[in-house]
């Protein structure tokens, strides 16, 4: 991470759209946590991000706020994919985004293993703005063209060290191959091994 990074000590200073700011406050967040002070705005400005912070320090809201700010809710298209290594975590992310985006008109889909494929497909046919899921199901939906890869502009890897571990790395590679090459990427992780940077 760069040393000369700007610190935003309040959510108001981040120039967020008004309904998003209202959602953050009404969810009960008053001030940004340390990672939020540093990592929300650089992603909003269009940079790819690698952000490291321990669990429980507000990583989920970090990428959720950046992503919601950059999303165009007036455009009916699939714009972002969030990858998670467990179904439970994917569901938690969905809950956080639903809460923070309560004043925005956003459609969110959960594409995880262990759920009915037909329901998953019909939700995707409804064109969600954000798709949150586990690698296997997301790849399946991409391969079968239920996810419209051409309109996806942002890809988030939560617990990126897990997603880039041996278990998932091939699927992640295939997901990247399926998406536009100029996609904006955010990697968020509590730990980072050397493999991470290869
Ligand atoms: P996470 O690290 O994303 O799992 O978040 C840990 C906990 O901190 C969750 O309960 C969040 O709702 C909470 N949290 C995240 N950001 C803030 C904030 N700015 N103010 C208060 N609580 C927060």
PDB file of C-alpha atoms and ligand atoms in Angstrom:
ATOM      1  CA  UNK A   1       0.000   0.000   0.000  1.00  0.00           C
ATOM      2  CA  UNK A   2       1.225   3.498  -0.774  1.00  0.00           C
ATOM      3  CA  UNK A   3       2.415   5.729   2.074  1.00  0.00           C
ATOM      4  CA  UNK A   4       0.931   8.975   0.833  1.00  0.00           C
ATOM      5  CA  UNK A   5      -2.659   7.854   0.966  1.00  0.00           C
ATOM      6  CA  UNK A   6      -5.386  10.347   1.886  1.00  0.00           C
ATOM      7  CA  UNK A   7      -7.269   9.772   5.135  1.00  0.00           C
ATOM      8  CA  UNK A   8     -10.975  10.616   5.269  1.00  0.00           C
ATOM      9  CA  UNK A   9     -12.008  11.021   8.875  1.00  0.00           C
ATOM     10  CA  UNK A  10     -15.717  11.351   8.181  1.00  0.00           C
ATOM     11  CA  UNK A  11     -18.133   9.813   5.695  1.00  0.00           C
ATOM     12  CA  UNK A  12     -19.291  13.327   4.750  1.00  0.00           C
ATOM     13  CA  UNK A  13     -15.788  14.137   3.470  1.00  0.00           C
ATOM     14  CA  UNK A  14     -15.935  11.257   0.977  1.00  0.00           C
ATOM     15  CA  UNK A  15     -18.330  13.047  -1.397  1.00  0.00           C
ATOM     16  CA  UNK A  16     -20.772  10.153  -1.384  1.00  0.00           C
ATOM     17  CA  UNK A  17     -24.184  10.413  -3.022  1.00  0.00           C
ATOM     18  CA  UNK A  18     -26.817  11.579  -0.576  1.00  0.00           C
ATOM     19  CA  UNK A  19     -28.981   8.400  -0.413  1.00  0.00           C
ATOM     20  CA  UNK A  20     -25.852   6.322   0.219  1.00  0.00           C
ATOM     21  CA  UNK A  21     -24.697   8.605   3.027  1.00  0.00           C
ATOM     22  CA  UNK A  22     -28.174   8.440   4.535  1.00  0.00           C
ATOM     23  CA  UNK A  23     -28.087   4.636   4.355  1.00  0.00           C
ATOM     24  CA  UNK A  24     -24.722   4.483   6.119  1.00  0.00           C
ATOM     25  CA  UNK A  25     -25.907   6.709   8.958  1.00  0.00           C
ATOM     26  CA  UNK A  26     -29.255   5.009   9.333  1.00  0.00           C
ATOM     27  CA  UNK A  27     -27.467   1.641   9.581  1.00  0.00           C
ATOM     28  CA  UNK A  28     -25.757   3.134  12.632  1.00  0.00           C
ATOM     29  CA  UNK A  29     -22.269   3.892  11.336  1.00  0.00           C
ATOM     30  CA  UNK A  30     -21.194   7.323  12.540  1.00  0.00           C
ATOM     31  CA  UNK A  31     -17.524   7.458  11.610  1.00  0.00           C
ATOM     32  CA  UNK A  32     -15.392   5.414   9.216  1.00  0.00           C
ATOM     33  CA  UNK A  33     -13.079   2.780  10.684  1.00  0.00           C
ATOM     34  CA  UNK A  34      -9.368   2.970   9.913  1.00  0.00           C
ATOM     35  CA  UNK A  35      -9.552   0.861   6.741  1.00  0.00           C
ATOM     36  CA  UNK A  36     -12.643   2.752   5.606  1.00  0.00           C
ATOM     37  CA  UNK A  37     -10.818   6.070   6.060  1.00  0.00           C
ATOM     38  CA  UNK A  38      -8.093   4.883   3.689  1.00  0.00           C
ATOM     39  CA  UNK A  39      -9.587   2.430   1.216  1.00  0.00           C
ATOM     40  CA  UNK A  40     -13.089   3.612   0.257  1.00  0.00           C
ATOM     41  CA  UNK A  41     -12.166   6.673  -1.810  1.00  0.00           C
ATOM     42  CA  UNK A  42      -9.278   5.208  -3.880  1.00  0.00           C
ATOM     43  CA  UNK A  43     -11.632   2.555  -5.264  1.00  0.00           C
ATOM     44  CA  UNK A  44     -14.301   5.186  -5.942  1.00  0.00           C
ATOM     45  CA  UNK A  45     -11.665   7.094  -7.917  1.00  0.00           C
ATOM     46  CA  UNK A  46     -11.318   4.105 -10.206  1.00  0.00           C
ATOM     47  CA  UNK A  47      -8.176   2.453  -8.878  1.00  0.00           C
ATOM     48  CA  UNK A  48      -7.670  -1.246  -8.400  1.00  0.00           C
ATOM     49  CA  UNK A  49      -7.205  -1.867  -4.685  1.00  0.00           C
ATOM     50  CA  UNK A  50      -5.416  -4.309  -2.419  1.00  0.00           C
ATOM     51  CA  UNK A  51      -6.516  -3.613   1.143  1.00  0.00           C
ATOM     52  CA  UNK A  52      -5.343  -5.517   4.189  1.00  0.00           C
ATOM     53  CA  UNK A  53      -7.027  -5.288   7.580  1.00  0.00           C
ATOM     54  CA  UNK A  54      -7.864  -7.722  10.339  1.00  0.00           C
ATOM     55  CA  UNK A  55     -11.302  -9.309  10.516  1.00  0.00           C
ATOM     56  CA  UNK A  56     -13.836  -7.238  12.373  1.00  0.00           C
ATOM     57  CA  UNK A  57     -12.422  -3.895  11.273  1.00  0.00           C
ATOM     58  CA  UNK A  58     -15.092  -3.047   8.729  1.00  0.00           C
ATOM     59  CA  UNK A  59     -13.813  -4.528   5.458  1.00  0.00           C
ATOM     60  CA  UNK A  60     -17.275  -5.483   4.255  1.00  0.00           C
ATOM     61  CA  UNK A  61     -18.572  -1.941   4.484  1.00  0.00           C
ATOM     62  CA  UNK A  62     -15.351  -0.668   2.889  1.00  0.00           C
ATOM     63  CA  UNK A  63     -15.936  -2.392  -0.429  1.00  0.00           C
ATOM     64  CA  UNK A  64     -19.724  -2.154  -0.159  1.00  0.00           C
ATOM     65  CA  UNK A  65     -19.648   1.647   0.133  1.00  0.00           C
ATOM     66  CA  UNK A  66     -17.119   2.039  -2.716  1.00  0.00           C
ATOM     67  CA  UNK A  67     -19.108  -0.233  -4.949  1.00  0.00           C
ATOM     68  CA  UNK A  68     -22.472   1.390  -4.190  1.00  0.00           C
ATOM     69  CA  UNK A  69     -21.018   4.825  -4.878  1.00  0.00           C
ATOM     70  CA  UNK A  70     -19.731   3.717  -8.304  1.00  0.00           C
ATOM     71  CA  UNK A  71     -22.827   1.793  -9.262  1.00  0.00           C
ATOM     72  CA  UNK A  72     -25.339   3.438 -11.577  1.00  0.00           C
ATOM     73  CA  UNK A  73     -28.686   2.421 -10.112  1.00  0.00           C
ATOM     74  CA  UNK A  74     -30.518   4.096 -13.007  1.00  0.00           C
ATOM     75  CA  UNK A  75     -28.921   1.714 -15.475  1.00  0.00           C
ATOM     76  CA  UNK A  76     -30.644  -1.660 -15.529  1.00  0.00           C
ATOM     77  CA  UNK A  77     -27.561  -3.841 -15.915  1.00  0.00           C
ATOM     78  CA  UNK A  78     -25.331  -6.272 -14.034  1.00  0.00           C
ATOM     79  CA  UNK A  79     -22.458  -4.084 -12.890  1.00  0.00           C
ATOM     80  CA  UNK A  80     -20.564  -5.795 -10.070  1.00  0.00           C
ATOM     81  CA  UNK A  81     -19.602  -9.236  -8.816  1.00  0.00           C
ATOM     82  CA  UNK A  82     -18.492  -9.897  -5.244  1.00  0.00           C
ATOM     83  CA  UNK A  83     -16.771 -13.216  -4.633  1.00  0.00           C
ATOM     84  CA  UNK A  84     -16.733 -14.870  -1.250  1.00  0.00           C
ATOM     85  CA  UNK A  85     -15.234 -18.203  -0.236  1.00  0.00           C
ATOM     86  CA  UNK A  86     -18.227 -19.288   1.881  1.00  0.00           C
ATOM     87  CA  UNK A  87     -21.986 -19.155   1.466  1.00  0.00           C
ATOM     88  CA  UNK A  88     -22.431 -17.726   4.956  1.00  0.00           C
ATOM     89  CA  UNK A  89     -20.067 -14.851   4.265  1.00  0.00           C
ATOM     90  CA  UNK A  90     -21.799 -14.163   0.952  1.00  0.00           C
ATOM     91  CA  UNK A  91     -25.097 -13.886   2.799  1.00  0.00           C
ATOM     92  CA  UNK A  92     -23.572 -11.546   5.403  1.00  0.00           C
ATOM     93  CA  UNK A  93     -22.245  -9.308   2.636  1.00  0.00           C
ATOM     94  CA  UNK A  94     -25.694  -9.241   1.041  1.00  0.00           C
ATOM     95  CA  UNK A  95     -27.226  -8.175   4.359  1.00  0.00           C
ATOM     96  CA  UNK A  96     -24.720  -5.342   4.810  1.00  0.00           C
ATOM     97  CA  UNK A  97     -25.255  -4.073   1.255  1.00  0.00           C
ATOM     98  CA  UNK A  98     -29.041  -4.294   1.570  1.00  0.00           C
ATOM     99  CA  UNK A  99     -28.896  -2.199   4.730  1.00  0.00           C
ATOM    100  CA  UNK A 100     -26.469   0.419   3.446  1.00  0.00           C
ATOM    101  CA  UNK A 101     -28.339   0.712   0.141  1.00  0.00           C
ATOM    102  CA  UNK A 102     -31.796   1.010   1.682  1.00  0.00           C
ATOM    103  CA  UNK A 103     -32.260   4.474   0.089  1.00  0.00           C
ATOM    104  CA  UNK A 104     -30.957   3.357  -3.307  1.00  0.00           C
ATOM    105  CA  UNK A 105     -32.927   1.273  -5.758  1.00  0.00           C
ATOM    106  CA  UNK A 106     -30.506  -1.603  -6.114  1.00  0.00           C
ATOM    107  CA  UNK A 107     -31.193  -5.219  -7.004  1.00  0.00           C
ATOM    108  CA  UNK A 108     -28.862  -7.743  -5.396  1.00  0.00           C
ATOM    109  CA  UNK A 109     -28.546 -11.425  -6.220  1.00  0.00           C
ATOM    110  CA  UNK A 110     -27.000 -14.228  -4.194  1.00  0.00           C
ATOM    111  CA  UNK A 111     -25.411 -16.901  -6.406  1.00  0.00           C
ATOM    112  CA  UNK A 112     -24.086 -19.580  -4.084  1.00  0.00           C
ATOM    113  CA  UNK A 113     -23.770 -23.331  -4.138  1.00  0.00           C
ATOM    114  CA  UNK A 114     -26.400 -25.434  -2.425  1.00  0.00           C
ATOM    115  CA  UNK A 115     -29.335 -23.348  -3.637  1.00  0.00           C
ATOM    116  CA  UNK A 116     -31.796 -24.147  -6.419  1.00  0.00           C
ATOM    117  CA  UNK A 117     -30.335 -23.418  -9.836  1.00  0.00           C
ATOM    118  CA  UNK A 118     -33.721 -22.487 -11.315  1.00  0.00           C
ATOM    119  CA  UNK A 119     -34.358 -19.822  -8.694  1.00  0.00           C
ATOM    120  CA  UNK A 120     -30.851 -18.521  -9.174  1.00  0.00           C
ATOM    121  CA  UNK A 121     -31.407 -18.265 -12.924  1.00  0.00           C
ATOM    122  CA  UNK A 122     -34.750 -16.507 -12.634  1.00  0.00           C
ATOM    123  CA  UNK A 123     -33.227 -13.942 -10.259  1.00  0.00           C
ATOM    124  CA  UNK A 124     -30.408 -13.357 -12.735  1.00  0.00           C
ATOM    125  CA  UNK A 125     -32.982 -12.917 -15.492  1.00  0.00           C
ATOM    126  CA  UNK A 126     -34.305 -10.038 -13.398  1.00  0.00           C
ATOM    127  CA  UNK A 127     -30.948  -8.260 -13.989  1.00  0.00           C
ATOM    128  CA  UNK A 128     -29.483  -7.560 -10.530  1.00  0.00           C
ATOM    129  CA  UNK A 129     -27.005  -4.679 -10.272  1.00  0.00           C
ATOM    130  CA  UNK A 130     -24.815  -6.669  -7.881  1.00  0.00           C
ATOM    131  CA  UNK A 131     -24.141 -10.408  -7.838  1.00  0.00           C
ATOM    132  CA  UNK A 132     -22.646 -11.850  -4.665  1.00  0.00           C
ATOM    133  CA  UNK A 133     -21.536 -15.439  -4.715  1.00  0.00           C
ATOM    134  CA  UNK A 134     -19.142 -18.295  -4.307  1.00  0.00           C
ATOM    135  CA  UNK A 135     -16.679 -19.111  -7.108  1.00  0.00           C
ATOM    136  CA  UNK A 136     -18.218 -22.376  -8.350  1.00  0.00           C
ATOM    137  CA  UNK A 137     -21.743 -21.062  -8.819  1.00  0.00           C
ATOM    138  CA  UNK A 138     -20.597 -17.729 -10.263  1.00  0.00           C
ATOM    139  CA  UNK A 139     -18.414 -19.520 -12.805  1.00  0.00           C
ATOM    140  CA  UNK A 140     -21.288 -21.827 -13.723  1.00  0.00           C
ATOM    141  CA  UNK A 141     -23.622 -18.852 -14.259  1.00  0.00           C
ATOM    142  CA  UNK A 142     -20.966 -17.064 -16.336  1.00  0.00           C
ATOM    143  CA  UNK A 143     -20.276 -20.134 -18.465  1.00  0.00           C
ATOM    144  CA  UNK A 144     -23.995 -20.576 -19.138  1.00  0.00           C
ATOM    145  CA  UNK A 145     -24.364 -16.882 -19.991  1.00  0.00           C
ATOM    146  CA  UNK A 146     -26.862 -16.131 -17.235  1.00  0.00           C
ATOM    147  CA  UNK A 147     -24.485 -13.404 -16.078  1.00  0.00           C
ATOM    148  CA  UNK A 148     -24.019 -10.735 -18.720  1.00  0.00           C
ATOM    149  CA  UNK A 149     -20.237 -10.393 -18.594  1.00  0.00           C
ATOM    150  CA  UNK A 150     -20.103  -7.378 -20.912  1.00  0.00           C
ATOM    151  CA  UNK A 151     -21.676  -4.958 -18.452  1.00  0.00           C
ATOM    152  CA  UNK A 152     -19.707  -6.052 -15.350  1.00  0.00           C
ATOM    153  CA  UNK A 153     -17.366  -3.208 -14.394  1.00  0.00           C
ATOM    154  CA  UNK A 154     -16.259  -4.136 -10.869  1.00  0.00           C
ATOM    155  CA  UNK A 155     -15.014  -7.343  -9.256  1.00  0.00           C
ATOM    156  CA  UNK A 156     -14.477  -7.663  -5.505  1.00  0.00           C
ATOM    157  CA  UNK A 157     -12.600 -10.538  -3.877  1.00  0.00           C
ATOM    158  CA  UNK A 158     -13.451 -10.702  -0.175  1.00  0.00           C
ATOM    159  CA  UNK A 159     -11.002 -12.711   1.939  1.00  0.00           C
ATOM    160  CA  UNK A 160      -8.856 -12.686  -1.170  1.00  0.00           C
ATOM    161  CA  UNK A 161      -6.147 -14.890   0.337  1.00  0.00           C
ATOM    162  CA  UNK A 162      -8.713 -17.691   0.682  1.00  0.00           C
ATOM    163  CA  UNK A 163      -9.992 -17.161  -2.855  1.00  0.00           C
ATOM    164  CA  UNK A 164      -6.484 -17.235  -4.275  1.00  0.00           C
ATOM    165  CA  UNK A 165      -5.516 -20.358  -2.336  1.00  0.00           C
ATOM    166  CA  UNK A 166      -5.093 -23.691  -4.119  1.00  0.00           C
ATOM    167  CA  UNK A 167      -8.732 -24.680  -3.589  1.00  0.00           C
ATOM    168  CA  UNK A 168     -10.183 -21.801  -5.581  1.00  0.00           C
ATOM    169  CA  UNK A 169      -7.404 -20.274  -7.660  1.00  0.00           C
ATOM    170  CA  UNK A 170      -8.264 -22.091 -10.905  1.00  0.00           C
ATOM    171  CA  UNK A 171     -11.908 -21.066 -10.663  1.00  0.00           C
ATOM    172  CA  UNK A 172     -10.898 -17.474  -9.939  1.00  0.00           C
ATOM    173  CA  UNK A 173      -8.609 -17.554 -12.959  1.00  0.00           C
ATOM    174  CA  UNK A 174     -11.494 -18.804 -15.125  1.00  0.00           C
ATOM    175  CA  UNK A 175     -13.800 -16.111 -13.732  1.00  0.00           C
ATOM    176  CA  UNK A 176     -11.247 -13.426 -14.670  1.00  0.00           C
ATOM    177  CA  UNK A 177     -10.978 -14.898 -18.169  1.00  0.00           C
ATOM    178  CA  UNK A 178     -14.760 -14.612 -18.513  1.00  0.00           C
ATOM    179  CA  UNK A 179     -14.880 -10.924 -17.617  1.00  0.00           C
ATOM    180  CA  UNK A 180     -13.843  -7.751 -19.459  1.00  0.00           C
ATOM    181  CA  UNK A 181     -10.061  -7.251 -19.266  1.00  0.00           C
ATOM    182  CA  UNK A 182     -10.419  -3.634 -18.087  1.00  0.00           C
ATOM    183  CA  UNK A 183     -12.597  -4.553 -15.110  1.00  0.00           C
ATOM    184  CA  UNK A 184     -11.844  -2.709 -11.850  1.00  0.00           C
ATOM    185  CA  UNK A 185     -10.673  -5.123  -9.152  1.00  0.00           C
ATOM    186  CA  UNK A 186     -10.659  -4.834  -5.368  1.00  0.00           C
ATOM    187  CA  UNK A 187      -8.858  -7.422  -3.221  1.00  0.00           C
ATOM    188  CA  UNK A 188      -9.639  -7.343   0.501  1.00  0.00           C
ATOM    189  CA  UNK A 189      -7.963  -9.645   2.955  1.00  0.00           C
ATOM    190  CA  UNK A 190      -6.952 -10.079   6.576  1.00  0.00           C
ATOM    191  CA  UNK A 191      -3.735 -11.807   5.618  1.00  0.00           C
ATOM    192  CA  UNK A 192      -1.604 -11.786   2.532  1.00  0.00           C
ATOM    193  CA  UNK A 193       0.811 -14.527   1.681  1.00  0.00           C
ATOM    194  CA  UNK A 194       3.593 -14.223  -0.865  1.00  0.00           C
ATOM    195  CA  UNK A 195       1.488 -16.234  -3.339  1.00  0.00           C
ATOM    196  CA  UNK A 196      -0.955 -13.384  -3.297  1.00  0.00           C
ATOM    197  CA  UNK A 197       1.342 -11.135  -5.291  1.00  0.00           C
ATOM    198  CA  UNK A 198       2.339 -13.650  -7.963  1.00  0.00           C
TER     199      UNK A 198
HETATM  200  P1  LIG B   1     -16.386  -6.623   9.179  1.00  0.00           P
HETATM  201  O1  LIG B   1     -14.924  -6.434   9.447  1.00  0.00           O
HETATM  202  O2  LIG B   1     -16.755  -6.124   7.827  1.00  0.00           O
HETATM  203  O3  LIG B   1     -16.833  -8.020   9.425  1.00  0.00           O
HETATM  204  O4  LIG B   1     -17.193  -5.683  10.202  1.00  0.00           O
HETATM  205  C1  LIG B   1     -17.136  -5.901  11.609  1.00  0.00           C
HETATM  206  C2  LIG B   1     -18.260  -5.208  12.347  1.00  0.00           C
HETATM  207  O5  LIG B   1     -18.061  -3.789  12.394  1.00  0.00           O
HETATM  208  C3  LIG B   1     -19.631  -5.404  11.742  1.00  0.00           C
HETATM  209  O6  LIG B   1     -20.539  -5.654  12.787  1.00  0.00           O
HETATM  210  C4  LIG B   1     -19.933  -4.074  11.079  1.00  0.00           C
HETATM  211  O7  LIG B   1     -21.308  -3.813  10.998  1.00  0.00           O
HETATM  212  C5  LIG B   1     -19.241  -3.109  11.992  1.00  0.00           C
HETATM  213  N1  LIG B   1     -18.823  -1.838  11.329  1.00  0.00           N
HETATM  214  C6  LIG B   1     -18.217  -1.721  10.128  1.00  0.00           C
HETATM  215  N2  LIG B   1     -17.965  -0.430   9.838  1.00  0.00           N
HETATM  216  C7  LIG B   1     -18.413   0.289  10.892  1.00  0.00           C
HETATM  217  C8  LIG B   1     -18.444   1.691  11.200  1.00  0.00           C
HETATM  218  N3  LIG B   1     -17.930   2.597  10.377  1.00  0.00           N
HETATM  219  N4  LIG B   1     -18.986   2.074  12.374  1.00  0.00           N
HETATM  220  C9  LIG B   1     -19.493   1.151  13.227  1.00  0.00           C
HETATM  221  N5  LIG B   1     -19.502  -0.186  12.997  1.00  0.00           N
HETATM  222  C10 LIG B   1     -18.963  -0.607  11.845  1.00  0.00           C
END
